[in-house]
Tab-separated table of C-alpha atoms and ligand atoms in Angstrom:
chain	number	residue	atom	x	y	z
A	133	MET	CA	18.736	8.930	-12.828
A	134	LYS	CA	21.751	7.963	-14.363
A	135	GLN	CA	22.205	4.365	-15.584
A	136	PHE	CA	24.317	1.810	-14.382
A	137	LYS	CA	25.867	-1.184	-15.543
A	138	ASN	CA	25.801	-3.276	-12.521
A	139	LEU	CA	22.581	-2.024	-11.294
A	140	LEU	CA	18.800	-1.192	-11.640
A	141	PHE	CA	16.944	1.621	-10.204
A	142	GLU	CA	13.560	2.706	-10.508
A	143	ASN	CA	11.775	5.206	-8.394
A	144	GLN	CA	7.909	3.833	-8.239
A	145	ASP	CA	6.373	6.926	-6.682
A	146	GLY	CA	8.187	7.116	-3.642
A	147	LEU	CA	9.348	3.486	-3.340
A	148	GLY	CA	13.101	2.950	-4.870
A	149	ILE	CA	13.551	-0.527	-6.353
A	150	LEU	CA	17.093	-1.211	-5.972
A	151	THR	CA	18.035	-4.445	-8.298
A	152	MET	CA	21.418	-6.018	-8.375
A	153	ASN	CA	22.047	-6.960	-11.768
A	154	ARG	CA	25.199	-8.956	-12.566
A	155	PRO	CA	23.391	-12.123	-13.314
A	156	ALA	CA	26.361	-13.727	-15.409
A	157	ALA	CA	28.210	-13.760	-11.999
A	158	LEU	CA	25.088	-14.107	-9.727
A	159	ASN	CA	25.310	-10.410	-8.923
A	160	ALA	CA	28.206	-10.793	-7.356
A	161	LEU	CA	29.950	-7.848	-5.991
A	162	ASN	CA	33.219	-6.621	-7.685
A	163	LYS	CA	34.553	-3.071	-7.031
A	164	GLU	CA	32.598	-1.625	-10.075
A	165	THR	CA	29.153	-2.841	-8.350
A	166	MET	CA	30.249	-1.140	-5.073
A	167	ASP	CA	31.544	2.026	-6.792
A	168	GLU	CA	27.828	2.333	-8.554
A	169	LEU	CA	26.275	1.421	-5.123
A	170	CYS	CA	28.163	4.421	-3.545
A	171	GLU	CA	27.199	6.615	-6.270
A	172	LEU	CA	23.628	5.302	-6.158
A	173	LEU	CA	22.956	5.372	-2.286
A	174	THR	CA	24.384	8.839	-1.966
A	175	ALA	CA	21.620	10.108	-4.591
A	176	ILE	CA	18.932	8.069	-2.847
A	177	LYS	CA	19.838	9.628	0.253
A	178	GLU	CA	19.422	13.020	-0.723
A	179	ASP	CA	16.151	12.282	-2.301
A	180	PRO	CA	13.464	13.162	-0.150
A	181	ALA	CA	11.024	11.828	-2.690
A	182	ILE	CA	12.161	8.296	-1.857
A	183	LYS	CA	10.524	7.028	1.585
A	184	VAL	CA	11.562	3.475	0.955
A	185	VAL	CA	14.247	1.019	-0.813
A	186	ILE	CA	13.764	-2.231	-1.338
A	187	LEU	CA	16.929	-3.975	-2.711
A	188	THR	CA	16.711	-7.285	-4.432
A	189	GLY	CA	18.420	-9.347	-6.828
A	190	ALA	CA	18.256	-9.912	-10.799
A	191	GLU	CA	17.230	-13.909	-11.933
A	192	LYS	CA	18.226	-16.304	-9.685
A	193	SER	CA	20.550	-14.651	-7.133
A	194	PHE	CA	20.351	-11.899	-4.809
A	195	VAL	CA	24.170	-11.754	-4.382
A	196	ALA	CA	26.169	-14.938	-4.315
A	197	GLY	CA	29.123	-12.820	-2.572
A	198	ALA	CA	32.364	-10.506	-2.885
A	199	ASP	CA	33.639	-11.366	-6.734
A	200	ILE	CA	36.232	-14.342	-6.112
A	201	LYS	CA	38.085	-13.880	-9.280
A	202	GLU	CA	38.811	-10.298	-8.463
A	203	MET	CA	39.688	-11.007	-4.894
A	204	LEU	CA	42.224	-13.777	-5.882
A	205	PRO	CA	44.999	-11.558	-6.668
A	206	MET	CA	44.731	-9.011	-4.065
A	207	THR	CA	47.368	-8.039	-1.949
A	208	ALA	CA	47.089	-7.162	1.888
A	209	ALA	CA	46.861	-3.732	0.808
A	210	GLU	CA	44.147	-4.275	-1.779
A	211	GLY	CA	42.380	-6.485	0.550
A	212	GLN	CA	42.054	-4.102	3.516
A	213	ALA	CA	41.483	-1.234	0.849
A	214	TRP	CA	38.321	-3.152	-0.403
A	215	GLY	CA	37.387	-4.336	3.117
A	216	ARG	CA	37.173	-0.470	3.765
A	217	LEU	CA	35.306	0.174	0.943
A	218	GLY	CA	32.619	-2.613	1.543
A	219	GLN	CA	31.925	-1.822	4.741
A	220	THR	CA	31.389	2.167	3.901
A	221	VAL	CA	29.151	0.986	1.501
A	222	PHE	CA	27.115	-1.341	3.604
A	223	ASN	CA	26.768	1.398	7.013
A	224	MET	CA	25.451	3.676	3.845
A	225	ILE	CA	22.962	1.532	3.499
A	226	GLU	CA	22.385	0.649	7.069
A	227	ASN	CA	22.083	4.620	8.048
A	228	LEU	CA	20.650	5.849	4.622
A	229	PRO	CA	17.258	7.762	6.248
A	230	GLN	CA	15.211	5.865	4.231
A	231	PRO	CA	14.015	1.927	5.603
A	232	VAL	CA	15.642	-0.464	3.390
A	233	ILE	CA	13.994	-3.678	2.732
A	234	ALA	CA	15.772	-6.555	1.561
A	235	ALA	CA	13.773	-8.817	-0.576
A	236	ILE	CA	16.109	-12.194	-0.952
A	237	ASN	CA	15.215	-13.981	-4.302
A	238	GLY	CA	17.992	-16.213	-4.262
A	239	PHE	CA	21.422	-16.796	-3.218
A	240	ALA	CA	22.757	-14.317	-0.503
A	241	LEU	CA	26.158	-15.352	0.408
A	242	GLY	CA	29.426	-14.334	1.849
A	243	GLY	CA	29.323	-10.241	1.207
A	244	GLY	CA	25.440	-11.137	-0.019
A	245	CYS	CA	24.585	-12.213	3.057
A	246	GLU	CA	26.320	-9.239	4.388
A	247	LEU	CA	24.440	-7.350	2.226
A	248	ALA	CA	21.037	-8.217	3.424
A	249	MET	CA	22.333	-8.053	7.194
A	250	SER	CA	22.804	-4.182	6.554
A	251	CYS	CA	18.912	-3.476	5.417
A	252	ASP	CA	16.440	-2.930	8.010
A	253	ILE	CA	14.243	-5.830	7.391
A	254	ARG	CA	14.928	-8.862	5.158
A	255	ILE	CA	12.344	-10.964	3.286
A	256	ALA	CA	13.559	-14.045	1.586
A	257	SER	CA	11.987	-16.056	-1.339
A	258	ASP	CA	11.893	-20.077	-0.180
A	259	LYS	CA	14.246	-20.586	-2.962
A	260	ALA	CA	17.165	-17.865	-1.143
A	261	LYS	CA	20.039	-19.603	0.625
A	262	PHE	CA	22.161	-18.087	3.158
A	263	GLY	CA	25.422	-18.549	4.493
A	264	GLN	CA	29.057	-16.805	5.052
A	265	PRO	CA	31.301	-19.468	3.318
A	266	GLU	CA	34.373	-17.274	3.414
A	267	VAL	CA	36.186	-20.057	5.754
A	268	THR	CA	35.736	-22.045	2.873
A	269	LEU	CA	38.393	-19.812	0.808
A	270	GLY	CA	40.268	-19.240	3.430
A	271	ILE	CA	39.497	-16.012	4.480
A	272	ILE	CA	36.715	-14.562	7.138
A	273	PRO	CA	33.812	-12.380	6.462
A	274	GLY	CA	34.826	-8.686	5.808
A	275	PHE	CA	31.878	-6.548	5.329
A	276	CYS	CA	31.124	-6.630	8.926
A	277	GLY	CA	29.368	-9.947	8.802
A	278	THR	CA	31.362	-10.876	11.982
A	279	GLN	CA	29.784	-7.906	13.682
A	280	ARG	CA	25.799	-8.137	12.062
A	281	LEU	CA	25.468	-11.799	12.381
A	282	PRO	CA	25.954	-12.233	15.930
A	283	ARG	CA	23.981	-9.121	16.585
A	284	LEU	CA	21.131	-10.484	14.946
A	285	VAL	CA	21.213	-14.005	15.312
A	286	GLY	CA	23.108	-14.432	18.608
A	287	LYS	CA	27.338	-15.284	19.569
A	288	GLY	CA	26.727	-19.229	19.234
A	289	VAL	CA	24.594	-19.425	16.163
A	290	ALA	CA	26.781	-16.691	14.204
A	291	LYS	CA	29.879	-18.708	15.174
A	292	GLU	CA	28.351	-22.041	13.772
A	293	LEU	CA	27.689	-20.215	10.445
A	294	THR	CA	30.602	-18.413	10.279
A	295	TYR	CA	33.066	-21.409	11.539
A	296	THR	CA	31.196	-24.207	8.916
A	297	GLY	CA	30.706	-22.143	6.319
A	298	ASP	CA	27.241	-23.855	6.004
A	299	MET	CA	24.675	-23.025	4.070
A	300	ILE	CA	20.834	-22.871	5.217
A	301	ASP	CA	17.517	-22.154	3.261
A	302	ALA	CA	14.890	-19.509	3.732
A	303	GLN	CA	13.463	-21.475	6.848
A	304	GLU	CA	16.136	-22.152	8.725
A	305	ALA	CA	16.869	-18.460	8.258
A	306	LEU	CA	13.153	-17.669	9.383
A	307	ARG	CA	13.869	-20.065	12.597
A	308	ILE	CA	16.900	-18.394	13.840
A	309	GLY	CA	16.106	-14.566	13.241
A	310	LEU	CA	17.932	-13.991	10.289
A	311	VAL	CA	14.935	-13.135	7.914
A	312	ASN	CA	11.556	-11.632	9.210
A	313	LYS	CA	9.241	-13.052	6.719
A	314	VAL	CA	9.563	-16.263	4.112
A	315	THR	CA	7.136	-16.067	0.891
A	316	THR	CA	6.659	-17.904	-2.551
A	317	PRO	CA	8.935	-16.557	-5.210
A	318	GLU	CA	6.107	-14.831	-6.728
A	319	GLU	CA	5.208	-13.083	-3.459
A	320	LEU	CA	8.106	-12.044	-2.635
A	321	LEU	CA	7.990	-8.570	-4.238
A	322	PRO	CA	4.537	-7.775	-3.556
A	323	THR	CA	4.734	-8.953	0.127
A	324	ALA	CA	7.840	-6.393	0.219
A	325	LYS	CA	6.153	-3.735	-1.889
A	326	ALA	CA	3.155	-4.194	0.594
A	327	MET	CA	5.357	-3.686	3.912
A	328	ALA	CA	7.037	-0.775	2.125
A	329	GLY	CA	3.261	0.797	1.587
A	330	ARG	CA	2.370	0.268	4.958
A	331	ILE	CA	5.357	2.381	6.140
A	332	MET	CA	5.345	5.105	3.298
A	333	GLN	CA	1.668	5.822	5.195
A	334	ARG	CA	2.937	6.720	8.325
A	335	GLY	CA	5.056	9.918	9.188
A	336	GLN	CA	8.497	9.416	7.577
A	337	PHE	CA	10.300	11.695	9.834
A	338	ALA	CA	9.126	9.515	12.929
A	339	VAL	CA	10.065	6.377	11.179
A	340	GLN	CA	13.439	7.857	10.178
A	341	MET	CA	14.020	9.208	14.124
A	342	ALA	CA	12.880	5.358	15.059
A	343	LYS	CA	15.593	3.683	12.877
A	344	VAL	CA	18.463	6.517	14.314
A	345	ALA	CA	16.979	5.397	17.543
A	346	ILE	CA	17.460	1.774	17.116
A	347	ASN	CA	20.349	1.496	15.168
A	348	THR	CA	22.433	4.042	17.465
A	349	GLY	CA	20.734	2.642	20.559
A	350	MET	CA	22.155	-1.156	19.201
A	351	ASN	CA	25.594	0.065	19.215
A	352	THR	CA	25.512	1.483	22.874
A	353	ASP	CA	23.947	0.868	26.513
A	354	MET	CA	20.703	0.861	27.451
A	355	GLU	CA	20.929	3.928	29.652
A	356	THR	CA	22.402	5.830	26.823
A	357	GLY	CA	20.296	4.441	24.232
A	358	SER	CA	17.339	5.572	26.430
A	359	VAL	CA	18.465	9.140	26.683
A	360	LEU	CA	18.637	9.360	22.908
A	361	GLU	CA	15.587	8.112	22.481
A	362	ALA	CA	14.017	10.246	24.774
A	363	SER	CA	15.533	13.176	22.855
A	364	LEU	CA	14.491	11.842	19.338
A	365	PHE	CA	11.095	11.711	20.495
A	366	GLY	CA	11.294	15.425	22.074
A	367	VAL	CA	12.145	16.321	18.332
A	368	THR	CA	9.151	14.445	16.774
A	369	CYS	CA	6.785	16.245	18.830
A	370	ALA	CA	7.916	19.089	17.543
A	371	THR	CA	6.766	18.057	14.186
A	372	GLU	CA	3.589	19.017	12.038
A	373	ASP	CA	3.240	15.262	11.406
A	374	LYS	CA	3.121	15.018	15.043
A	375	LYS	CA	-0.042	17.306	15.438
A	376	GLU	CA	-1.539	16.110	12.409
A	377	GLY	CA	-1.418	12.403	13.554
A	378	MET	CA	-2.735	13.230	16.600
A	379	THR	CA	-5.461	15.485	15.627
A	380	ALA	CA	-6.791	12.997	13.101
A	381	PHE	CA	-6.661	10.311	15.830
A	382	VAL	CA	-9.038	12.493	18.106
A	383	GLU	CA	-10.950	13.366	14.841
A	384	LYS	CA	-11.634	9.568	13.995
A	385	ARG	CA	-10.468	9.997	10.407
A	386	LYS	CA	-7.054	8.894	8.282
A	387	PRO	CA	-3.688	11.249	8.874
A	388	ALA	CA	-2.644	13.018	5.776
A	389	PHE	CA	0.933	13.323	7.002
A	390	PRO	CA	2.440	16.709	5.721
A	391	GLY	CA	5.932	15.415	6.217
A	392	LYS	CA	7.641	17.771	8.429
B	101	DAK	N1	32.210	-14.366	-7.261
B	101	DAK	C1	32.398	-14.659	-8.536
B	101	DAK	N2	31.889	-14.922	-9.579
B	101	DAK	C2	30.966	-16.098	-9.107
B	101	DAK	C3	30.495	-15.968	-7.683
B	101	DAK	C4	31.285	-15.256	-6.724
B	101	DAK	N3	31.453	-15.087	-5.230
B	101	DAK	N4	29.819	-16.874	-7.277
B	101	DAK	C5	29.316	-17.215	-8.592
B	101	DAK	N5	29.954	-16.875	-9.280
B	101	DAK	C6	30.005	-16.896	-10.933
B	101	DAK	C7	30.714	-18.239	-11.196
B	101	DAK	O1	32.054	-18.613	-11.103
B	101	DAK	C8	29.810	-18.759	-12.765
B	101	DAK	O2	30.413	-17.761	-13.802
B	101	DAK	P1	31.381	-18.813	-14.905
B	101	DAK	O3	31.872	-19.817	-14.505
B	101	DAK	O4	30.256	-18.832	-15.631
B	101	DAK	O5	31.991	-17.462	-15.797
B	101	DAK	C9	28.793	-18.313	-12.281
B	101	DAK	O6	29.045	-17.180	-11.779
B	101	DAK	C10	27.339	-19.191	-11.825
B	101	DAK	O7	28.026	-19.792	-10.927
B	101	DAK	P2	27.871	-21.372	-10.571
B	101	DAK	O8	27.975	-22.041	-12.176
B	101	DAK	O9	29.003	-21.936	-9.626
B	101	DAK	O10	26.076	-21.551	-10.240
B	101	DAK	P3	25.911	-22.453	-9.724
B	101	DAK	O11	24.478	-22.348	-9.708
B	101	DAK	O12	26.364	-24.135	-9.890
B	101	DAK	O13	26.033	-22.431	-8.119
B	101	DAK	C11	26.650	-21.048	-6.081
B	101	DAK	C12	25.828	-21.373	-7.400
B	101	DAK	C13	26.299	-19.633	-5.516
B	101	DAK	C14	26.621	-22.035	-5.007
B	101	DAK	C15	28.408	-20.976	-6.292
B	101	DAK	O14	28.447	-19.985	-7.516
B	101	DAK	C16	29.335	-20.517	-5.489
B	101	DAK	O15	29.145	-21.298	-4.505
B	101	DAK	N6	29.510	-19.385	-5.524
B	101	DAK	C17	30.791	-18.834	-4.815
B	101	DAK	C18	29.664	-18.313	-3.286
B	101	DAK	C19	30.783	-17.841	-2.296
B	101	DAK	O16	31.559	-18.610	-1.712
B	101	DAK	N7	30.395	-16.668	-1.862
B	101	DAK	C20	31.362	-16.249	-0.750
B	101	DAK	C21	32.222	-14.835	-1.560
B	101	DAK	S1	33.432	-14.603	-0.533
B	101	DAK	C22	37.092	-9.196	2.738
B	101	DAK	C23	35.899	-8.178	1.714
B	101	DAK	C24	34.924	-9.031	1.149
B	101	DAK	C25	34.777	-10.490	1.763
B	101	DAK	C26	35.777	-11.105	2.590
B	101	DAK	C27	36.574	-10.129	2.887
B	101	DAK	N8	37.829	-8.254	3.642
B	101	DAK	C28	38.533	-7.089	2.464
B	101	DAK	C29	38.518	-8.315	4.337
B	101	DAK	C30	33.882	-11.243	1.227
B	101	DAK	C31	33.821	-12.516	0.528
B	101	DAK	C32	32.807	-12.983	0.271
B	101	DAK	O17	31.818	-12.712	-0.043
């Protein structure tokens, strides 16, 4: 795969490890990084050999937000285009066929917190820090943070974090439901990899359909979501994975999913 300036990517036997790699700026998201993410995510989406992706950051930060120095001179039109680019890239992550686990090693602030929230599952090191500090800069979250944060932690807590710009630690993020798990820094990647490994043992098409059902269902009403779920369940019934999974259960053995 192509080499990028601000990203590292490695395919470890079907597990994609994507590392935000601009440590001199605490991995802040500039336009160049966002364009690279767009290109890399398109390649990952089209690569069926990659089953699960882990997204993490190099050195002491996950992502310390959008690049403030690059945003400072932006006009209204440029700001709007920047916001749309970020929203498009984060929606690509949310809608990637493969599950994406954020392994949050350090600062996840502003656009960094929004990036983590676009992933399916968040695991944090106990050194991680979270926040939406945009109002401290005179702006509001622009990569769907005002939308994803209340959906994850509820409206009241989302408003408190967004209006105050306060930073919270990993334990508080766990308490409010912003992250799924907290580990030591040493255990962060092993924990994420172990979870990815369990997901990779399942029927991959079923995992992907579950992702579509949950994501789409969360953005619609219960009845429409239920109809979608029934339809996707029906689709999984036509797969060889379903035949193998159920046959293996009856035969009291582990399934060997063909992946179709
Ligand atoms: N942007 C650019 N550079 C950054 C940065 C950032 N977000 N965060 C850190 N850096 C740079 C620092 O400037 C410094 O560079 P040099 O001065 O050495 O050249 C280097 O990274 C190391 O940072 P520090 O020296 O500050 O490191 P500390 O450990 O002392 O402090 C910190 C770490 C994370 C507490 C601090 O760096 C910090 O407060 N950073 C800013 C965090 C922040 O406010 N993040 C939110 C950014 S705003 C929108 C689109 C997008 C957005 C909003 C709207 N629309 C289009 C509508 C998103 C906004 C944001 O994300």
